[in-house]
Coordinates of C-alpha atoms and ligand atoms in Angstrom, one line a residue:
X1 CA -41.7 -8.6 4.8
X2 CA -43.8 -11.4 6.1
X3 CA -47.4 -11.3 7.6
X4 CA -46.0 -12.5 10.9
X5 CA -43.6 -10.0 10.5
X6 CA -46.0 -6.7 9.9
X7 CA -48.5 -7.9 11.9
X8 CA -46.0 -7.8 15.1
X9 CA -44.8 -4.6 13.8
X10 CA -48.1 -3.2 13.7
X11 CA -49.0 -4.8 17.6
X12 CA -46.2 -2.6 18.8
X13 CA -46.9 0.3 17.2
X14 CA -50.3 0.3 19.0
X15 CA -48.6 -1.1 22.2
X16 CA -46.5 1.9 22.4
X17 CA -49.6 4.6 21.1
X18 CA -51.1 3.4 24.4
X19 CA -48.1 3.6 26.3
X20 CA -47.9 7.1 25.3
X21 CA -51.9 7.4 25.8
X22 CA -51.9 5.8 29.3
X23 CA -53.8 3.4 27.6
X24 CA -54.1 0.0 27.6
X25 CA -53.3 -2.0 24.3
X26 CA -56.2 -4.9 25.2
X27 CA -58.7 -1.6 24.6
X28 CA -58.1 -1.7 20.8
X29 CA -59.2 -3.6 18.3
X30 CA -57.4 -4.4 15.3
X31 CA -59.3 -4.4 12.1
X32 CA -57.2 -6.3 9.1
X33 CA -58.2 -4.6 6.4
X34 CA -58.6 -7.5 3.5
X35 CA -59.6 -5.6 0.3
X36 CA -58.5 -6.4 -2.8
X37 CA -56.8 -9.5 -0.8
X38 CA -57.2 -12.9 -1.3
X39 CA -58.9 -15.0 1.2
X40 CA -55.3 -16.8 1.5
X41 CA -54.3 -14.0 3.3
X42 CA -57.3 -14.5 5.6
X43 CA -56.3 -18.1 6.4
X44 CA -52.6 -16.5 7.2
X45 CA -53.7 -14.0 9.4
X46 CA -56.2 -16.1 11.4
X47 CA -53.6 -18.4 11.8
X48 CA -51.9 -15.7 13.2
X49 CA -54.6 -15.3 16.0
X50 CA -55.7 -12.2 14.1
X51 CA -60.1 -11.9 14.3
X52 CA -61.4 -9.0 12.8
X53 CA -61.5 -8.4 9.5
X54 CA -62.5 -5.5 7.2
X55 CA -64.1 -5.4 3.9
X56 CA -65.2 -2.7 1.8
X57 CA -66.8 -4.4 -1.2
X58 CA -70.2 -6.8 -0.8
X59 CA -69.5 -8.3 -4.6
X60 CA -65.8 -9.2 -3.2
X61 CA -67.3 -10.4 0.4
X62 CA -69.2 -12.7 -0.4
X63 CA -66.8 -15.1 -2.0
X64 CA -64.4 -14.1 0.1
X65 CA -66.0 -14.8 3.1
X66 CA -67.3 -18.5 2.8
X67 CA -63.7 -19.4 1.4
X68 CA -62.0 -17.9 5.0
X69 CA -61.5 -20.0 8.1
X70 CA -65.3 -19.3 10.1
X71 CA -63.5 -18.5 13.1
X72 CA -63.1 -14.7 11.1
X73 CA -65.3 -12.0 12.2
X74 CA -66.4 -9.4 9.5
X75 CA -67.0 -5.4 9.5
X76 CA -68.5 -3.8 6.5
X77 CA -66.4 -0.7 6.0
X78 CA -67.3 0.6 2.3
X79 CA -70.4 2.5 1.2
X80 CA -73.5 0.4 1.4
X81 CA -76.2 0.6 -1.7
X82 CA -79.4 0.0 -0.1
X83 CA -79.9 -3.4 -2.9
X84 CA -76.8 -4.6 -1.3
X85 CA -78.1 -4.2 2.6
X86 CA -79.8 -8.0 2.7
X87 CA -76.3 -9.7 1.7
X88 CA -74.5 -7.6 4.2
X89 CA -76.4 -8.1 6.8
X90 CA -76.4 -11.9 6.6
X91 CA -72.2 -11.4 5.6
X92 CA -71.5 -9.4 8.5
X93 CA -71.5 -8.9 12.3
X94 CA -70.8 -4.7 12.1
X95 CA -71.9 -3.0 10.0
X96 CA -69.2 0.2 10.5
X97 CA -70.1 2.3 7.4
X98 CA -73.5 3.2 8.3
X99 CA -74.2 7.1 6.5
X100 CA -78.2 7.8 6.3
X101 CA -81.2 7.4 7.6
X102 CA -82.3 5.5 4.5
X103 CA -79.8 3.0 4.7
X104 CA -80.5 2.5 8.3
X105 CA -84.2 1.9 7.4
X106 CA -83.1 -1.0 4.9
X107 CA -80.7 -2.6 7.0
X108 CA -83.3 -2.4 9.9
X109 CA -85.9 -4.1 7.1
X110 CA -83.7 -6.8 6.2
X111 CA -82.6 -7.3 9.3
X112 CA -86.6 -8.4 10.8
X113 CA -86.6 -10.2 7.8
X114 CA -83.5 -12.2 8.4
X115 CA -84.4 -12.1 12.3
X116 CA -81.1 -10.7 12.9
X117 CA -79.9 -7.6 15.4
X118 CA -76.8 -6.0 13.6
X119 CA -74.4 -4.0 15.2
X120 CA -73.8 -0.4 13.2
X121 CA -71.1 2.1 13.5
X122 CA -72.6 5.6 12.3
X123 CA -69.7 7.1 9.7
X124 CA -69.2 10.9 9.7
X125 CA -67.3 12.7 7.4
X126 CA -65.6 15.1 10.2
X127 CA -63.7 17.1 7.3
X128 CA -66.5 17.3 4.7
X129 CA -65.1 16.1 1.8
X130 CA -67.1 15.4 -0.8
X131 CA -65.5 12.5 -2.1
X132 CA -66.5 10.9 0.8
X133 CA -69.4 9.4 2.3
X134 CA -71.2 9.9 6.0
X135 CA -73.0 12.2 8.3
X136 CA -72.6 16.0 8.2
X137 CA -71.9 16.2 12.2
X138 CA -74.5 18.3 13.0
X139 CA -76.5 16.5 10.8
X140 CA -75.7 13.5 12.5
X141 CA -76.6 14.6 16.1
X142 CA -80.2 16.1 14.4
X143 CA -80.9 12.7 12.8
X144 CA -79.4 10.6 16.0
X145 CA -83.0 9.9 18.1
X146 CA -84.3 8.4 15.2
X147 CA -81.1 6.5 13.8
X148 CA -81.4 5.3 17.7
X149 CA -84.9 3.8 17.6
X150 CA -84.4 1.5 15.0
X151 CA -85.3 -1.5 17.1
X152 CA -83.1 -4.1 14.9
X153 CA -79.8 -1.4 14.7
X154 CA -77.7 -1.5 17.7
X155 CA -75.7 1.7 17.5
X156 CA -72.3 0.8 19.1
X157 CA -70.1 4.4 18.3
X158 CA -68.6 6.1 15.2
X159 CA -66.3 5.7 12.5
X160 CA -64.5 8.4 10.3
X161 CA -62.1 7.9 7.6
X162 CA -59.1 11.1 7.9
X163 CA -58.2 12.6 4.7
X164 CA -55.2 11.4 3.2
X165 CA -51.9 13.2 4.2
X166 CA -48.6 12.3 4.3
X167 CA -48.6 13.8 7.9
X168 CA -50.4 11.7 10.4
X169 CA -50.8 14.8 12.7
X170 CA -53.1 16.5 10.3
X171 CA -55.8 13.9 10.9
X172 CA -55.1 14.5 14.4
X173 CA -58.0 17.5 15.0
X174 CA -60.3 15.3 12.5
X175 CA -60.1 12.6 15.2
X176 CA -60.3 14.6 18.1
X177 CA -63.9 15.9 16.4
X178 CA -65.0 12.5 16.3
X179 CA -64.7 11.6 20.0
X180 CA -65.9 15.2 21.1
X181 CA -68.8 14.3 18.3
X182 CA -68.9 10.8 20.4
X183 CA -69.2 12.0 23.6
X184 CA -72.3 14.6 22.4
X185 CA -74.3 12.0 21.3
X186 CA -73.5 9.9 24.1
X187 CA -74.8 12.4 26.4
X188 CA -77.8 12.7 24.4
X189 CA -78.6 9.4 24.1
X190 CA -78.1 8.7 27.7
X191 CA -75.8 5.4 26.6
X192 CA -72.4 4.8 25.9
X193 CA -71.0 4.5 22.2
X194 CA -67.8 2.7 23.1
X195 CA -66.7 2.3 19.7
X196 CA -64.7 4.9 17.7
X197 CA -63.8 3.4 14.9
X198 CA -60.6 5.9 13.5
X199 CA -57.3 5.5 12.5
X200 CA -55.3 3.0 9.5
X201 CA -52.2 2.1 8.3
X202 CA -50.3 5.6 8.3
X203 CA -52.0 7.2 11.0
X204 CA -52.8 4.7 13.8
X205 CA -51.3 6.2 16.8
X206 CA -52.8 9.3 16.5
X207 CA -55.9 7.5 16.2
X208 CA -55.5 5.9 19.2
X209 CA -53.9 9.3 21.0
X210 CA -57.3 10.8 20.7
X211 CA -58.8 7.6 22.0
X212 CA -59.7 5.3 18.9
X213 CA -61.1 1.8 20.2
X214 CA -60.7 0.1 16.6
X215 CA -57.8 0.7 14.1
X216 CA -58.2 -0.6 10.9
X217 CA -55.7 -1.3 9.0
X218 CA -54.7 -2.7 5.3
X219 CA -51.6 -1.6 3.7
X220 CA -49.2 -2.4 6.9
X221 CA -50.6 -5.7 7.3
X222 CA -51.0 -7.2 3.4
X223 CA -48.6 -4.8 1.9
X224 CA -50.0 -2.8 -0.8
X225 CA -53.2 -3.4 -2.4
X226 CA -53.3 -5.5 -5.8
X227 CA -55.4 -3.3 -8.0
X228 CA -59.5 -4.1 -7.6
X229 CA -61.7 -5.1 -10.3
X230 CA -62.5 -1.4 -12.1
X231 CA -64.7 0.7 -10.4
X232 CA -63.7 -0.7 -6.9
X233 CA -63.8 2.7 -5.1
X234 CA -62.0 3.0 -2.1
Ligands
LIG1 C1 -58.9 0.5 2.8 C2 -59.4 1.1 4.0 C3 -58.7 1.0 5.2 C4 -57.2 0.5 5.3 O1 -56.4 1.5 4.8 P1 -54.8 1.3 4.9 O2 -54.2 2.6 4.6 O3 -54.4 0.3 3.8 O4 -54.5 0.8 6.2 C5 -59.3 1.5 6.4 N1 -60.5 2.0 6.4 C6 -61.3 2.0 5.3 C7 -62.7 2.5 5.4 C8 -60.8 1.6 4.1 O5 -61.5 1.6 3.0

């Protein structure tokens, strides 16, 4: 299967979640997830009229990135070590993967020192796993008026990563938590946080069911993932 070919695939699948939704397609974003792919695959897609792109490694982003057409936009989607937050600020415009207050601080430092506002996503791990990494939910809303006064973050919404079932409706009520978890902080914050980031390859449309503005997704796009360099935790 080509690239053209998944990538019109995957356009209708979220054309027709939306149909179903009452929603319309032009409110999601598609996210191509390029981990573990080469920056060839970039070119393709871009070609393609695809913009967003996905990346989950700093070490793998940063020669990725200057290799791909600059008309390619870049989220951060992986965990973020604190000695990594200068390169990925100056790599990316969204930040998505955003998980503690001390990470916010260091992004918010390099960011003066780059003279940069970055866009953040604030991740939360809806079904506590513990292989995973974000915001306890009620932790989250606790630590949200100060994650909010970081004068160099611009909080735009959430993002949560489902656990991994064969059955897309089990990620369903971890979704639904999000936007519910959404709307709370919006409330509190007095400001809208557009952005739920939720939803990939095998669960997309009930991502976008529960009202998902970003999908990202890898695997239906590039095809399965060439194995990373060891240790490249997804
Ligand atoms: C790899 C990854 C994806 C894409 O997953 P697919 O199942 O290949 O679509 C989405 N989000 C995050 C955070 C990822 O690490």
């Amino acid at each position: 299967m080509s690239l053209a070919e998944n990538l019109a695939r995957v356009q209708e699948r979220i054309t027709t979640a939306c149909g179903r939704a009452g929603r319309d397609p032009s409110e999601i974003t598609l996210l191509a997830v390029s981990k573990n792919h080469p920056a060839a695959a970039v070119t393709e897609a871009v070609a393609l009229g695809v913009t967003s792109f996905g990346e989950s490694r700093v070490q793998e982003a940063r020669v990725k990135i200057p290799a791909s057409p600059g008309r390619a936009r870049w989220h951060f989607i992986g965990h973020l070590q604190s000695n990594k937050a200068r390169e990925a600020v100056a790599l990316f415009e969204m930040i998505e993967s955003l998980d503690s207050l001390d990470l916010a601080a260091e992004v918010q430092r390099q960011a003066e020192k780059q003279a940069k506002t970055v866009r953040v996503l604030a991740e939360v791990n809806i079904a506590g796993e513990s292989s995973k990494f974000g915001w306890n939910p009620a932790q989250f809303l606790g630590e949200l008026d100060r994650l909010n006064a970081f004068p160099r973050l611009e909080l735009h919404g959430l993002m949560t990563i489902a656990p991994y079932s064969p059955d897309p409706e089990r990620a369903r009520p971890v979704f639904r938590r999000l936007r519910e978890l959404r709307d709370a902080a919006a409330d509190r914050l007095g400001a809208p946080l557009p952005v739920l980031s939720m939803g990939m390859s095998g669960d997309l449309e009930v991502a976008i069911g529960e009202g998902a503005t970003l999908v990202r997704v890898g695997t239906a796009l590039f095809g399965e993932r060439p194995r990373g360099p060891a240790g490249a935790g997804e």
